[in-house]
CSV table of C-alpha atoms and ligand atoms in Angstrom, one decimal:
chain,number,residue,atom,x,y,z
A,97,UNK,CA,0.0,0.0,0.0
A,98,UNK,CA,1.0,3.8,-1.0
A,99,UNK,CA,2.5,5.4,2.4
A,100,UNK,CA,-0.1,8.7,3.2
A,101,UNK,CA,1.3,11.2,5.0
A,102,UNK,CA,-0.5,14.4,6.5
A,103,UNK,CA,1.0,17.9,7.8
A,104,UNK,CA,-0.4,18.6,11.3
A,105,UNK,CA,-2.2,21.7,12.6
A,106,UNK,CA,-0.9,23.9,15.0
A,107,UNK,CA,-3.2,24.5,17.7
A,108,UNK,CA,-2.6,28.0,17.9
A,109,UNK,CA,-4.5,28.3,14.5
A,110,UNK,CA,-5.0,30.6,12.7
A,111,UNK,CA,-1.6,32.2,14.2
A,112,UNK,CA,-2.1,35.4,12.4
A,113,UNK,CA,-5.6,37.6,11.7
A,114,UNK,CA,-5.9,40.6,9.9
A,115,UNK,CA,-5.8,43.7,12.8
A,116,UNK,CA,-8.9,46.2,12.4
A,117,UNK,CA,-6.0,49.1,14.3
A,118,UNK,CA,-4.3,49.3,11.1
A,119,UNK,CA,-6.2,50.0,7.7
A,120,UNK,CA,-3.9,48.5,5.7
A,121,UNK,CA,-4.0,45.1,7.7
A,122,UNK,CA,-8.0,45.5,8.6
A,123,UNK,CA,-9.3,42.7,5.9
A,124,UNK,CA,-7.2,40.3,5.5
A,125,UNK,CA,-3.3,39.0,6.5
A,126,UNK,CA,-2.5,36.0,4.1
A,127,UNK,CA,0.4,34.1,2.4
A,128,UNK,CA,3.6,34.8,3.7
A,129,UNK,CA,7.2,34.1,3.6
A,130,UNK,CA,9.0,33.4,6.5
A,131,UNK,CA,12.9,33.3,7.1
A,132,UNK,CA,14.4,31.4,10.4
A,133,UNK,CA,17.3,33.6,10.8
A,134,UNK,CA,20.1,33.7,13.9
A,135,UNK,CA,17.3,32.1,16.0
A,136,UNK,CA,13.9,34.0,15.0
A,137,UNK,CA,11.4,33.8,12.5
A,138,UNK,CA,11.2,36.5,10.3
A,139,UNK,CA,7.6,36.8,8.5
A,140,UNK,CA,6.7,38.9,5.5
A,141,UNK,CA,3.3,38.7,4.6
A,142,UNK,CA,0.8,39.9,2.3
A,143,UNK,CA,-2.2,42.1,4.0
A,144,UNK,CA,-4.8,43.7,2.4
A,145,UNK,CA,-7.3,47.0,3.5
A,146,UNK,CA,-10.7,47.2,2.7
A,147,UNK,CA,-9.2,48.9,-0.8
A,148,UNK,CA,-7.9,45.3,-1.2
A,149,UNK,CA,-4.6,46.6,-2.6
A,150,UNK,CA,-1.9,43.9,-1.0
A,151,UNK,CA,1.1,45.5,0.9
A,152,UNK,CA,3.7,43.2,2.8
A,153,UNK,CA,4.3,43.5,6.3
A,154,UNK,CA,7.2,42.0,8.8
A,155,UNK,CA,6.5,40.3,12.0
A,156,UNK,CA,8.8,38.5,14.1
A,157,UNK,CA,8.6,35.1,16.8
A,158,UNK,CA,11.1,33.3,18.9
A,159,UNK,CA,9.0,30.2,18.7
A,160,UNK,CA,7.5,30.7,15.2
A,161,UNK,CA,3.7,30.5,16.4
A,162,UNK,CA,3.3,33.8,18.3
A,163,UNK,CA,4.3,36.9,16.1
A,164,UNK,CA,5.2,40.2,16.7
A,165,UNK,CA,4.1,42.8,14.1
A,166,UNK,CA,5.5,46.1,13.0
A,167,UNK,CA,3.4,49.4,12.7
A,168,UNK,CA,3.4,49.9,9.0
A,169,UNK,CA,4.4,47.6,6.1
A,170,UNK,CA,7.9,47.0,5.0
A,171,UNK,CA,6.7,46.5,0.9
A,172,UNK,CA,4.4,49.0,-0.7
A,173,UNK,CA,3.0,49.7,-4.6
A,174,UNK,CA,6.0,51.9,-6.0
A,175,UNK,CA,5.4,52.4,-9.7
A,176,UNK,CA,2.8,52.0,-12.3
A,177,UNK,CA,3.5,48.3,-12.2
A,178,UNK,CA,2.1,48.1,-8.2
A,179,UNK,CA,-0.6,50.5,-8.5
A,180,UNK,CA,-3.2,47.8,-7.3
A,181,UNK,CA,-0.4,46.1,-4.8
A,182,UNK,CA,2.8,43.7,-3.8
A,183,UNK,CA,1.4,40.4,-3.6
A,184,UNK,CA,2.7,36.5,-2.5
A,185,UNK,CA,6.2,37.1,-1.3
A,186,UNK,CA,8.7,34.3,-0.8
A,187,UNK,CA,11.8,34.4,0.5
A,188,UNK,CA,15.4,32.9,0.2
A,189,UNK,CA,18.4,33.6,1.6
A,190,UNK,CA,21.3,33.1,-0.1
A,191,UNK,CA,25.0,34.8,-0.2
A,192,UNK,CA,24.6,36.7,3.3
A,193,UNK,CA,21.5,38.8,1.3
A,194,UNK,CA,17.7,37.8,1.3
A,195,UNK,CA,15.8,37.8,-1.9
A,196,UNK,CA,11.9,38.9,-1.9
A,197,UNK,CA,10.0,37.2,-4.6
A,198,UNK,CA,6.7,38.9,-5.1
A,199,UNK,CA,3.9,39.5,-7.4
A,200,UNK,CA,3.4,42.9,-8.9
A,201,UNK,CA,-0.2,43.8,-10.0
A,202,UNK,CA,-1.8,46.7,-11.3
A,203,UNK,CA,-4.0,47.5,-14.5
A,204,UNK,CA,-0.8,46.1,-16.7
A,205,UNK,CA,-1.5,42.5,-15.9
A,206,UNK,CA,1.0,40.4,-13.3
A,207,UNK,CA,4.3,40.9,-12.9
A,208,UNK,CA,6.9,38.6,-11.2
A,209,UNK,CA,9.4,40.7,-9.4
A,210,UNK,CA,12.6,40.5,-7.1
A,211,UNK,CA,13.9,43.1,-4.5
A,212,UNK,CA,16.8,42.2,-2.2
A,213,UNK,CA,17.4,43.2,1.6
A,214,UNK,CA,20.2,42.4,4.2
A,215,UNK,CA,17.9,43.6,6.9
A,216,UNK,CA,14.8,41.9,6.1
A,217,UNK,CA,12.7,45.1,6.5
A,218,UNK,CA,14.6,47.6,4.1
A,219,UNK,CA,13.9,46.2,0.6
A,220,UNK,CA,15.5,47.2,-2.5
A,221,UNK,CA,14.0,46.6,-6.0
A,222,UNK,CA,16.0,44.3,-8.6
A,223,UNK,CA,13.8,44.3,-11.2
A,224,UNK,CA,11.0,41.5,-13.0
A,225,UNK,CA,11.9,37.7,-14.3
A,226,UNK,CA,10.0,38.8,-16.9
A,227,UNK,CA,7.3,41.2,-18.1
A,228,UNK,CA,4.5,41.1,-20.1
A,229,UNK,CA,3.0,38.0,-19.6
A,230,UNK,CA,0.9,35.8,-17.1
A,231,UNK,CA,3.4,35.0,-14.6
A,232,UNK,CA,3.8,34.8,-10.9
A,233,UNK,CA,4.8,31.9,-7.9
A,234,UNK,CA,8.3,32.3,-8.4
A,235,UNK,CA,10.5,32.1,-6.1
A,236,UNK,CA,14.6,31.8,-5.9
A,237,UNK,CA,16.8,28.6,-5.3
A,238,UNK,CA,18.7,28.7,-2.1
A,239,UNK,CA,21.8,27.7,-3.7
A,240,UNK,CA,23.0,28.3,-7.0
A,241,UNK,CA,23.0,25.4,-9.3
A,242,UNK,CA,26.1,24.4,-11.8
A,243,UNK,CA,27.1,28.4,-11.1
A,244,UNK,CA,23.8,29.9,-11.9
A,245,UNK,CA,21.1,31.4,-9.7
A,246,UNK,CA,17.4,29.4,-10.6
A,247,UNK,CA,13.8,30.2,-9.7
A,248,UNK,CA,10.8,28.8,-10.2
A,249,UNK,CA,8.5,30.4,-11.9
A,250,UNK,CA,4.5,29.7,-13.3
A,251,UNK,CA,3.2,30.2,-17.2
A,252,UNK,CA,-0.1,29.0,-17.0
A,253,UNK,CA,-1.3,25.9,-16.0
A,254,UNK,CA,2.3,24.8,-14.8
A,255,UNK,CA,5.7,25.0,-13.0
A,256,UNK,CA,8.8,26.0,-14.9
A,257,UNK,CA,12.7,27.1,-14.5
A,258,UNK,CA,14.7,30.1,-15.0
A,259,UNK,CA,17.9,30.7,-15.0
A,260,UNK,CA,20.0,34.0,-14.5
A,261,UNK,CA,23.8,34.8,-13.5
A,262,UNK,CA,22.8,38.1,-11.6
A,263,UNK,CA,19.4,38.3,-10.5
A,264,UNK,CA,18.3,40.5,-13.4
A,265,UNK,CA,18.5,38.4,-16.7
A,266,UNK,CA,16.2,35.8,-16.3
A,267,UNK,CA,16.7,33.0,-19.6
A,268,UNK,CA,17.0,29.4,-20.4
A,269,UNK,CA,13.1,28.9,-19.3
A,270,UNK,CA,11.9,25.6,-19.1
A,271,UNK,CA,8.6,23.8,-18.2
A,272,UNK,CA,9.4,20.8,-15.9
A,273,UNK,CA,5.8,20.0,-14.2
A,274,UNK,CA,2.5,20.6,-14.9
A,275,UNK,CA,-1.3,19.9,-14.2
A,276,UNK,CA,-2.1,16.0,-13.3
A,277,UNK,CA,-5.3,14.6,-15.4
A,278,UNK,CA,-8.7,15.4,-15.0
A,279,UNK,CA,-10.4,14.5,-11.1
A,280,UNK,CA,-7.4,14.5,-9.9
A,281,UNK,CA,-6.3,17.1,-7.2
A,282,UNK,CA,-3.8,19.1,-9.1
A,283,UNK,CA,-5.9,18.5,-12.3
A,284,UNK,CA,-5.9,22.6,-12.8
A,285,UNK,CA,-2.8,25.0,-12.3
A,286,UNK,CA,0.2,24.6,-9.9
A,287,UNK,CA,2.5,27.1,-8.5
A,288,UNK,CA,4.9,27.0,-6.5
A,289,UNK,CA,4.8,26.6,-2.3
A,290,UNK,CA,7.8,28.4,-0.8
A,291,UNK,CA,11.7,28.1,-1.0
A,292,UNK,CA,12.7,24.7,-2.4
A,293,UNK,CA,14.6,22.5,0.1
A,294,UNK,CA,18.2,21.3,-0.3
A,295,UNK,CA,18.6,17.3,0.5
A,296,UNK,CA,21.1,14.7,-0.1
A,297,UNK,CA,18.1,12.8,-2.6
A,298,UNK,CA,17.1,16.3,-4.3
A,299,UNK,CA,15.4,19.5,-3.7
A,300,UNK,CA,12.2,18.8,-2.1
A,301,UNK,CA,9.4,20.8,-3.0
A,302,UNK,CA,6.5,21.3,-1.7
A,303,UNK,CA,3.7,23.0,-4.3
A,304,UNK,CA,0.0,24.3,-4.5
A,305,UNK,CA,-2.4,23.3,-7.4
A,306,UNK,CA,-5.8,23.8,-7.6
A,307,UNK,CA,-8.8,21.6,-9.2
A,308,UNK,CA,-11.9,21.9,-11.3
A,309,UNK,CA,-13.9,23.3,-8.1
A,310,UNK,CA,-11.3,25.4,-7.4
A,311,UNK,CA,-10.2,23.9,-4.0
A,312,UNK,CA,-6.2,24.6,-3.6
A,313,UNK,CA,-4.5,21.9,-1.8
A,314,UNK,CA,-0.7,21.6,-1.3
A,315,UNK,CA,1.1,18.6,-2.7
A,316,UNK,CA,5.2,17.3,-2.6
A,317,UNK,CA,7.6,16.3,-5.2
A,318,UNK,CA,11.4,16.1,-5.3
A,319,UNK,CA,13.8,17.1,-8.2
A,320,UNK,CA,17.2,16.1,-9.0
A,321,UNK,CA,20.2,18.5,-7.1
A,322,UNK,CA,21.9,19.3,-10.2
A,323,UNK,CA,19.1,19.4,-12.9
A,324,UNK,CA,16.0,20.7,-11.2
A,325,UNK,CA,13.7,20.1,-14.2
A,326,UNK,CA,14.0,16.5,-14.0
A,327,UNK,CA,11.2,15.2,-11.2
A,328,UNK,CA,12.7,12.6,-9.8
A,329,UNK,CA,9.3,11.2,-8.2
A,330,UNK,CA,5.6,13.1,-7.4
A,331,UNK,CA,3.5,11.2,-5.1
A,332,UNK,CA,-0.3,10.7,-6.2
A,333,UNK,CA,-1.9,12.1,-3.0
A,334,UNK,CA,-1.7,15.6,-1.7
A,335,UNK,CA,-0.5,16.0,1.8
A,336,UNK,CA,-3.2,19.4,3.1
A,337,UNK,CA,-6.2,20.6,2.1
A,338,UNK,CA,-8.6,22.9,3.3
A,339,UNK,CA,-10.7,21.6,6.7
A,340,UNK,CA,-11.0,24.1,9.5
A,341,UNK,CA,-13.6,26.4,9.1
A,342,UNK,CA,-11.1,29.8,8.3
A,343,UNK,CA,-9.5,27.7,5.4
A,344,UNK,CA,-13.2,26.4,4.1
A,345,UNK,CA,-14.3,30.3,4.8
A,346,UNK,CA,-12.5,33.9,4.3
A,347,UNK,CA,-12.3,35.8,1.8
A,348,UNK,CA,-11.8,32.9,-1.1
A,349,UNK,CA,-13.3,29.6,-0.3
A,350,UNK,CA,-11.6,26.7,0.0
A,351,UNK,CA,-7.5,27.7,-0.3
A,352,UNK,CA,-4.6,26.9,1.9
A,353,UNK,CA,-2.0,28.3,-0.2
A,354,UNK,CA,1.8,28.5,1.3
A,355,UNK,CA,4.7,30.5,0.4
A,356,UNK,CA,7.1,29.3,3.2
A,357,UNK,CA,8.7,25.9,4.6
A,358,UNK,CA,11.6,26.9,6.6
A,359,UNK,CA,13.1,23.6,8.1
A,360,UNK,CA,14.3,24.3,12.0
A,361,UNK,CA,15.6,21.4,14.4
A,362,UNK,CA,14.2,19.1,11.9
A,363,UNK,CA,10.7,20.1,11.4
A,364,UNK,CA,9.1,21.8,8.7
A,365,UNK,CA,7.0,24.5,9.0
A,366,UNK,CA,4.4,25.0,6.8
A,367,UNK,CA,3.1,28.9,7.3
A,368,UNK,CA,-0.2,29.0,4.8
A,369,UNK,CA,-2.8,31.4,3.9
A,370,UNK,CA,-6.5,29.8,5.6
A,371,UNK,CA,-9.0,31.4,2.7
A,372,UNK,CA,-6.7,34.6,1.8
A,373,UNK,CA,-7.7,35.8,5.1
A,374,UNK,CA,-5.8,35.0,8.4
A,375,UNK,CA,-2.5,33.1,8.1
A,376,UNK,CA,-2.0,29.5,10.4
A,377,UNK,CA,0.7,27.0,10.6
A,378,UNK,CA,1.5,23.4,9.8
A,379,UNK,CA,4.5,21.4,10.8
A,380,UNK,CA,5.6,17.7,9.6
A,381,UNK,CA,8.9,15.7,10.4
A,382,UNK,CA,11.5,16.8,8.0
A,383,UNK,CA,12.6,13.1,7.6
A,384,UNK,CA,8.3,12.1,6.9
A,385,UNK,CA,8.2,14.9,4.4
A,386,UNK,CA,11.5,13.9,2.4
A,387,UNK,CA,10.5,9.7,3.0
A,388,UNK,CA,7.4,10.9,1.2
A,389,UNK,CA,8.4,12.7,-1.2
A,390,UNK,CA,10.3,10.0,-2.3
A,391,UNK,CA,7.9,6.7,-1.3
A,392,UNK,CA,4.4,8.3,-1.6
B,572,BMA,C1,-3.8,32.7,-6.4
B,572,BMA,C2,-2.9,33.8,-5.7
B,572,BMA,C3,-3.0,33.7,-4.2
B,572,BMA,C4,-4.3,33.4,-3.6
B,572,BMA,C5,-5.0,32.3,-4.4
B,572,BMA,C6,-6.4,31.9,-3.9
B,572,BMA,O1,-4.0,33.1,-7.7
B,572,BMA,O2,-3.4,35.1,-6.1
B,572,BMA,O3,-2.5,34.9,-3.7
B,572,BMA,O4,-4.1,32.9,-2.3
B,572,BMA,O5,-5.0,32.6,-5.8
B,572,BMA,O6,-7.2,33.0,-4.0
C-alpha cells in the first residue's frame, strides 16, 4: 500500500488575523514568507485594507507561532506596475543577502518581481523575471545550481525554470511539471509553495495546485540537485487541504496556499494562507516529508 502522510495543525491556528487598528491590515493578512534567521522567524506577509490593494508587512517570533508585528508595512506599490499592490512574497536567503519574490499587479496584468534586503525590512528593488505575460509563484533557489542562480517560476497551467547569473536576466526557461489529469487534485494549475529544500536525494518541493472546483491543496515532489527540471518522483496524493472552518471560509473559499517551509531542528514548518484571510501554521517531520516525497 501507497504510504499517506498528512502535515499537522498547530493548535494556535490561525496564528495570524488581519488587525482592524491598522487599515492597511484591517481585511485580510495571508500568504507569507517566513525566514528562520540567527534564531527568529522572520515573517513577511501579504495584507490587504478594505481597498484590497496587498502591501507586505514583517512580524517576528522566537517560537515561530506567536508573532510580533510592526506598525506599518515593509513593501508598498512603487510604480505603475504596483498600482493595485505587492502580492505573495517568498523568500530565500542566499549569499549573506535575502531575496523577496513577489507579485506585482496593477492594470498592466501580473508581474513577477525580485527586491533584495540584508535587513529583512529595508527592501530594495532588482527588477522582474519577466514582463509582459501571465506569470507569478516564483521564487529563488537557495543555492545556485552548476554556477547559476534558478527560480521557479508559473506560465499557466504549470511549474517551470529560469535561469539568471545576476538576478536580473532571467533565460533558459523551461517547463518541468504541470497539471495531473482530470479529477485529480492538481488536475488545474500549480504554482509554487515556498523556498525549495536542499537534500542529499534532491530539492524537495513542496507545491500548490488547484482543481476543477477550485479547491487549492498543497502537494510534494522532489527534483534532481543538479538538474532541477528532472522530477525525480511526485507522489499521487496531496498531503493538506482545506478543513478548519477559516481555510473552508475567508475571503476565497476553500485555499490553503503556502509560500514558506523553513526547516528548524528538523521540522518543517508550513506557514499558509486559511482562505486569503488569516494566516495559520503546519508542521511535519522533515525526515516524513522527504520519505514521502520519495515513497508516496
Ligand atoms: C492565487 C494567488 C494567491 C491566492 C490564491 C487563492 O492566484 O493570487 O494569492 O491565495 O489565488 O485566491
Amino acid at each position: 500500500m501507497k504510504k499517506t502522510l498528512q502535515l499537522q495543525r498547530h493548535p494556535a491556528n490561525p496564528i495570524l488575523k488581519p488587525n482592524p487598528l491598522h487599515d492597511w491590515e484591517a481585511l485580510n493578512v495571508f500568504n507569507c514568507a517566513v525566514v528562520h534567521h540567527q534564531g527568529l522567524f522572520h515573517m513577511l506577509y501579504r495584507a490587504q485594507g478594505v481597498d484590497y490593494v496587498s502591501t507586505i508587512g514583517y512580524a517576528v517570533s522566537a517560537d515561530g507561532v506567536s508573532f510580533n508585528r510592526l506598525e506599518r508595512p515593509v513593501l508598498t506599490p512603487a510604480d505603475e506596475l504596483e498600482t493595485w499592490g505587492v502580492e505573495d512574497p517568498r523568500v530565500t536567503e542566499i549569499e549573506d543577502q535575502f531575496i523577496m519574490a513577489y507579485t506585482a499587479y496593477s492594470p498592466r496584468g501580473i508581474t513577477p518581481m525580485f527586491a533584495r534586503s540584508t535587513n529583512l525590512v529595508t527592501w530594495e528593488r532588482i527588477g522582474p523575471l519577466v514582463t509582459g505575460e501571465d506569470n507569478k509563484d516564483h521564487v529563488l533557489f537557495p543555492r545556485r545550481v552548476k554556477g547559476r542562480y534558478v527560480a521557479f517560476h508559473r506560465r499557466p497551467p504549470g511549474m517551470w525554470l529560469a535561469y539568471s547569473d545576476d538576478l536580473k536576466t532571467w533565460k533558459d526557461f523551461q517547463p518541468f511539471m504541470g497539471p495531473r489529469e482530470d479529477n485529480w487534485w492538481d488536475c488545474n494549475r500549480i504554482g509554487a509553495g515556498g523556498v525549495p529544500i536542499p537534500t542529499e536525494h534532491g530539492w524537495l518541493v513542496i507545491y500548490h495546485a488547484y482543481d476543477h472546483d477550485h479547491v487549492y491543496r498543497l502537494g510534494v515532489c522532489l527534483l534532481d540537485t543538479d538538474d532541477p527540471a528532472r522530477v525525480i518522483h511526485r507522489p499521487a496524493e496531496p498531503i493538506f487541504e482545506p478543513q478548519e472552518p477559516w481555510e473552508l471560509k475567508g475571503d476565497v473559499s476553500n485555499v490553503v496556499f503556502s509560500d514558506a517551509n523553513p526547516v528548524v531542528d528538523g521540522t518543517v514548518y508550513v506557514y499558509y494562507g486559511g482562505a486569503d484571510r488569516v494566516i495559520g501554521l503546519a508542521t511535519v517531520p522533515f525526515d516524513d516529508l522527504l520519505d514521502y516525497a520519495r515513497h508516496g
